[in-house]
PDB file of C-alpha atoms in Angstrom:
ATOM      1  CA  MET K   1      19.704  20.907 -12.146  1.00 40.00           C
ATOM      2  CA  PRO K   2      16.542  22.933 -13.098  1.00 46.00           C
ATOM      3  CA  ILE K   3      17.309  26.558 -13.808  1.00 40.00           C
ATOM      4  CA  ASP K   4      15.038  27.942 -11.072  1.00 57.00           C
ATOM      5  CA  LEU K   5      16.839  26.050  -8.342  1.00 58.00           C
ATOM      6  CA  LYS K   6      19.787  28.281  -7.227  1.00 64.00           C
ATOM      7  CA  SER K   7      21.039  27.834  -3.769  1.00 64.00           C
ATOM      8  CA  ASP K   8      21.310  31.585  -3.043  1.00 65.00           C
ATOM      9  CA  ALA K   9      17.661  32.029  -3.952  1.00 67.00           C
ATOM     10  CA  VAL K  10      15.983  28.981  -2.247  1.00 76.00           C
ATOM     11  CA  GLY K  11      13.891  29.554   0.804  1.00 82.00           C
ATOM     12  CA  PRO K  12      13.942  27.451   3.922  1.00 87.00           C
ATOM     13  CA  VAL K  13      13.388  23.728   3.293  1.00 89.00           C
ATOM     14  CA  ASP K  14      11.341  21.514   5.567  1.00 91.00           C
ATOM     15  CA  VAL K  15      10.791  17.771   5.580  1.00 93.00           C
ATOM     16  CA  ALA K  16       7.543  16.358   6.905  1.00 93.00           C
ATOM     17  CA  VAL K  17       6.703  12.764   7.725  1.00 95.00           C
ATOM     18  CA  VAL K  18       2.991  12.067   7.939  1.00 93.00           C
ATOM     19  CA  VAL K  19       2.124   8.683   9.361  1.00 93.00           C
ATOM     20  CA  PHE K  20      -1.121   6.808   8.448  1.00 90.00           C
ATOM     21  CA  GLU K  21      -1.788   4.245  11.011  1.00 85.00           C
ATOM     22  CA  GLY K  22      -3.558   1.238   9.649  1.00 82.00           C
ATOM     23  CA  ASN K  23      -2.473   2.272   6.113  1.00 74.00           C
ATOM     24  CA  ARG K  24      -5.399   4.690   5.760  1.00 76.00           C
ATOM     25  CA  PHE K  25      -3.683   6.925   3.207  1.00 75.00           C
ATOM     26  CA  ASN K  26      -6.354   8.134   0.720  1.00 75.00           C
ATOM     27  CA  GLY K  27      -4.518  10.727  -1.449  1.00 73.00           C
ATOM     28  CA  GLU K  28      -6.520  13.829  -0.317  1.00 81.00           C
ATOM     29  CA  ILE K  29      -3.169  15.494   0.551  1.00 85.00           C
ATOM     30  CA  ALA K  30      -2.292  15.869  -3.151  1.00 84.00           C
ATOM     31  CA  PRO K  31      -4.868  18.562  -3.989  1.00 87.00           C
ATOM     32  CA  ALA K  32      -3.826  20.446  -0.833  1.00 89.00           C
ATOM     33  CA  LEU K  33      -0.103  20.334  -1.894  1.00 88.00           C
ATOM     34  CA  LEU K  34      -1.114  21.361  -5.395  1.00 87.00           C
ATOM     35  CA  GLU K  35      -2.973  24.382  -4.007  1.00 91.00           C
ATOM     36  CA  LEU K  36      -0.148  25.419  -1.816  1.00 91.00           C
ATOM     37  CA  GLN K  37       2.400  25.115  -4.749  1.00 88.00           C
ATOM     38  CA  ALA K  38       0.085  26.908  -7.080  1.00 88.00           C
ATOM     39  CA  ASN K  39      -0.331  29.908  -4.862  1.00 92.00           C
ATOM     40  CA  GLY K  40       3.447  30.160  -4.147  1.00 89.00           C
ATOM     41  CA  THR K  41       3.340  29.143  -0.499  1.00 93.00           C
ATOM     42  CA  VAL K  42       5.576  26.032  -0.961  1.00 91.00           C
ATOM     43  CA  ARG K  43       7.434  24.266  -3.752  1.00 88.00           C
ATOM     44  CA  VAL K  44       7.570  20.489  -3.471  1.00 87.00           C
ATOM     45  CA  LEU K  45      11.143  19.338  -3.932  1.00 87.00           C
ATOM     46  CA  ASP K  46      10.881  15.638  -3.183  1.00 87.00           C
ATOM     47  CA  LEU K  47       8.213  13.234  -2.169  1.00 88.00           C
ATOM     48  CA  ALA K  48       7.848   9.552  -1.371  1.00 89.00           C
ATOM     49  CA  LEU K  49       5.375   7.105   0.203  1.00 89.00           C
ATOM     50  CA  VAL K  50       6.808   4.397   2.503  1.00 93.00           C
ATOM     51  CA  GLY K  51       4.896   1.496   4.027  1.00 91.00           C
ATOM     52  CA  ARG K  52       5.349  -1.489   6.334  1.00 92.00           C
ATOM     53  CA  SER K  53       3.079  -4.413   5.570  1.00 90.00           C
ATOM     54  CA  PRO K  54       1.510  -6.468   8.249  1.00 91.00           C
ATOM     55  CA  ASP K  55       4.225  -9.085   7.737  1.00 92.00           C
ATOM     56  CA  GLY K  56       6.910  -6.465   8.311  1.00 89.00           C
ATOM     57  CA  SER K  57       8.156  -6.021   4.734  1.00 91.00           C
ATOM     58  CA  VAL K  58       8.931  -2.511   3.556  1.00 91.00           C
ATOM     59  CA  ASP K  59       7.709  -0.759   0.425  1.00 88.00           C
ATOM     60  CA  VAL K  60       9.205   2.545  -0.676  1.00 89.00           C
ATOM     61  CA  VAL K  61       7.430   4.363  -3.557  1.00 83.00           C
ATOM     62  CA  GLU K  62       9.130   7.480  -5.007  1.00 81.00           C
ATOM     63  CA  LEU K  63       7.519  10.140  -7.202  1.00 72.00           C
ATOM     64  CA  GLU K  64       8.790   8.466 -10.451  1.00 73.00           C
ATOM     65  CA  ASP K  65       6.686   5.420  -9.734  1.00 71.00           C
ATOM     66  CA  ALA K  66       3.325   5.466 -11.583  1.00 72.00           C
ATOM     67  CA  ARG K  67       1.568   4.762  -8.318  1.00 67.00           C
ATOM     68  CA  LEU K  68       2.479   8.325  -7.066  1.00 69.00           C
ATOM     69  CA  THR K  69       2.881  10.220 -10.314  1.00 70.00           C
ATOM     70  CA  GLU K  70      -0.887  10.006 -11.014  1.00 71.00           C
ATOM     71  CA  ALA K  71      -1.788  11.764  -7.720  1.00 70.00           C
ATOM     72  CA  PHE K  72       1.358  13.828  -6.949  1.00 74.00           C
ATOM     73  CA  GLY K  73       3.119  14.305 -10.289  1.00 69.00           C
ATOM     74  CA  PRO K  74       1.930  17.803 -10.832  1.00 69.00           C
ATOM     75  CA  VAL K  75       3.370  19.095  -7.507  1.00 71.00           C
ATOM     76  CA  ALA K  76       6.902  18.132  -8.283  1.00 62.00           C
ATOM     77  CA  GLY K  77       7.949  20.132 -11.310  1.00 59.00           C
ATOM     78  CA  ALA K  78      11.402  21.278 -10.243  1.00 53.00           C
ATOM     79  CA  ARG K  79      12.385  18.358  -8.140  1.00 61.00           C
ATOM     80  CA  PHE K  80      15.669  17.031  -6.771  1.00 70.00           C
ATOM     81  CA  ASP K  81      16.712  14.117  -4.585  1.00 76.00           C
ATOM     82  CA  LEU K  82      16.746  15.360  -1.021  1.00 86.00           C
ATOM     83  CA  LEU K  83      15.198  12.031   0.399  1.00 90.00           C
ATOM     84  CA  SER K  84      17.843   9.306   0.329  1.00 91.00           C
ATOM     85  CA  ASP K  85      17.063   5.628   0.302  1.00 90.00           C
ATOM     86  CA  LYS K  86      18.570   5.479   3.748  1.00 93.00           C
ATOM     87  CA  ASP K  87      16.250   8.189   4.947  1.00 93.00           C
ATOM     88  CA  LEU K  88      13.169   6.507   3.542  1.00 94.00           C
ATOM     89  CA  HIS K  89      14.082   3.144   4.988  1.00 92.00           C
ATOM     90  CA  ALA K  90      14.662   4.718   8.328  1.00 94.00           C
ATOM     91  CA  VAL K  91      11.103   6.144   8.255  1.00 95.00           C
ATOM     92  CA  ALA K  92       9.715   2.802   7.122  1.00 93.00           C
ATOM     93  CA  ASP K  93      11.586   0.979   9.873  1.00 91.00           C
ATOM     94  CA  SER K  94       9.984   3.251  12.464  1.00 93.00           C
ATOM     95  CA  LEU K  95       6.418   2.438  11.270  1.00 94.00           C
ATOM     96  CA  ALA K  96       4.127  -0.066  12.916  1.00 92.00           C
ATOM     97  CA  PRO K  97       3.219  -3.020  10.721  1.00 93.00           C
ATOM     98  CA  GLY K  98       0.242  -2.180   8.481  1.00 92.00           C
ATOM     99  CA  SER K  99       1.052   1.576   8.396  1.00 93.00           C
ATOM    100  CA  SER K 100       2.303   3.955   5.833  1.00 92.00           C
ATOM    101  CA  ALA K 101       3.890   7.381   5.771  1.00 94.00           C
ATOM    102  CA  LEU K 102       4.135  10.237   3.261  1.00 92.00           C
ATOM    103  CA  VAL K 103       7.524  11.895   3.283  1.00 93.00           C
ATOM    104  CA  VAL K 104       7.666  15.295   1.593  1.00 92.00           C
ATOM    105  CA  ALA K 105      10.415  17.835   1.299  1.00 91.00           C
ATOM    106  CA  TRP K 106       9.239  21.386   0.348  1.00 90.00           C
ATOM    107  CA  GLU K 107      10.810  24.799   0.023  1.00 89.00           C
ATOM    108  CA  ASN K 108       8.889  27.425   1.987  1.00 91.00           C
ATOM    109  CA  SER K 109       8.606  29.747  -1.048  1.00 89.00           C
ATOM    110  CA  TRP K 110       6.723  32.321   1.024  1.00 89.00           C
ATOM    111  CA  ALA K 111      10.016  32.928   2.902  1.00 88.00           C
ATOM    112  CA  THR K 112      12.431  33.059   0.020  1.00 86.00           C
ATOM    113  CA  ARG K 113      12.703  36.922  -0.072  1.00 86.00           C
ATOM    114  CA  LEU K 114      13.316  37.089   3.680  1.00 88.00           C
ATOM    115  CA  ALA K 115      15.841  34.156   3.576  1.00 86.00           C
ATOM    116  CA  THR K 116      17.724  35.895   0.766  1.00 86.00           C
ATOM    117  CA  ALA K 117      17.799  39.196   2.644  1.00 89.00           C
ATOM    118  CA  LEU K 118      19.047  37.487   5.828  1.00 88.00           C
ATOM    119  CA  ARG K 119      21.910  35.832   3.871  1.00 86.00           C
ATOM    120  CA  GLN K 120      22.764  39.120   2.067  1.00 89.00           C
ATOM    121  CA  SER K 121      22.811  40.866   5.462  1.00 92.00           C
ATOM    122  CA  HIS K 122      25.119  38.167   6.863  1.00 92.00           C
ATOM    123  CA  GLY K 123      22.392  37.225   9.289  1.00 90.00           C
ATOM    124  CA  GLU K 124      22.144  33.676  10.587  1.00 86.00           C
ATOM    125  CA  MET K 125      18.905  31.981  11.776  1.00 84.00           C
ATOM    126  CA  VAL K 126      19.905  30.338  14.986  1.00 87.00           C
ATOM    127  CA  LEU K 127      16.552  28.960  16.070  1.00 84.00           C
ATOM    128  CA  LEU K 128      13.390  28.011  14.353  1.00 83.00           C
ATOM    129  CA  GLU K 129      10.987  25.855  16.176  1.00 85.00           C
ATOM    130  CA  ARG K 130       7.362  24.799  15.456  1.00 84.00           C
ATOM    131  CA  ILE K 131       5.001  25.169  18.391  1.00 89.00           C
ATOM    132  CA  PRO K 132       3.118  21.911  18.939  1.00 87.00           C
ATOM    133  CA  ARG K 133      -0.534  22.000  17.944  1.00 89.00           C
ATOM    134  CA  GLU K 134      -1.574  21.073  21.416  1.00 93.00           C
ATOM    135  CA  ASP K 135       0.144  24.132  22.870  1.00 91.00           C
ATOM    136  CA  VAL K 136      -1.549  26.336  20.375  1.00 91.00           C
ATOM    137  CA  GLU K 137      -4.973  24.776  21.188  1.00 92.00           C
ATOM    138  CA  ARG K 138      -4.405  25.247  24.932  1.00 91.00           C
ATOM    139  CA  ALA K 139      -3.365  28.987  24.346  1.00 91.00           C
ATOM    140  CA  ILE K 140      -6.571  29.528  22.341  1.00 91.00           C
ATOM    141  CA  ALA K 141      -8.709  27.757  25.002  1.00 90.00           C
ATOM    142  CA  SER K 142      -7.233  29.966  27.700  1.00 90.00           C
ATOM    143  CA  LEU K 143      -8.143  33.061  25.737  1.00 88.00           C
ATOM    144  CA  ASP K 144     -11.718  31.771  25.423  1.00 79.00           C
ATOM    145  CA  GLU K 145     -11.790  31.334  29.205  1.00 78.00           C
ATOM    146  CA  GLN K 146     -10.781  34.918  29.886  1.00 74.00           C
TER     147      GLN K 146
END
């Protein structure tokens, strides 16, 4: 295990699955992830690209594969295997034929200090929920109407 990955000093970890209908993945996500990692917002821990061809066959490409290393290699310095083959195949099985998905696990580095303080204070996060984008857009629109 890399020396900088210690369980008591790791911030919250999220997994995101980004679907590209019609297999329109173009790699523009890599520079955005690089920027977020470089400025300390996140630390990419694992990453894979899964796809379902029009004939229904499944392709799973993990970061070690040259097809992803070129674009995403720099974002995954301290990496460990959070995404199992079972997880990745479950994502692939959920895709429509001719689609792909980027699956990425990242540590929310920005929250590491708070997470450590919560643990040391014997606090327990009991709810963390993302507000859907549509709800945020509606709330902003209602402010504009006032």
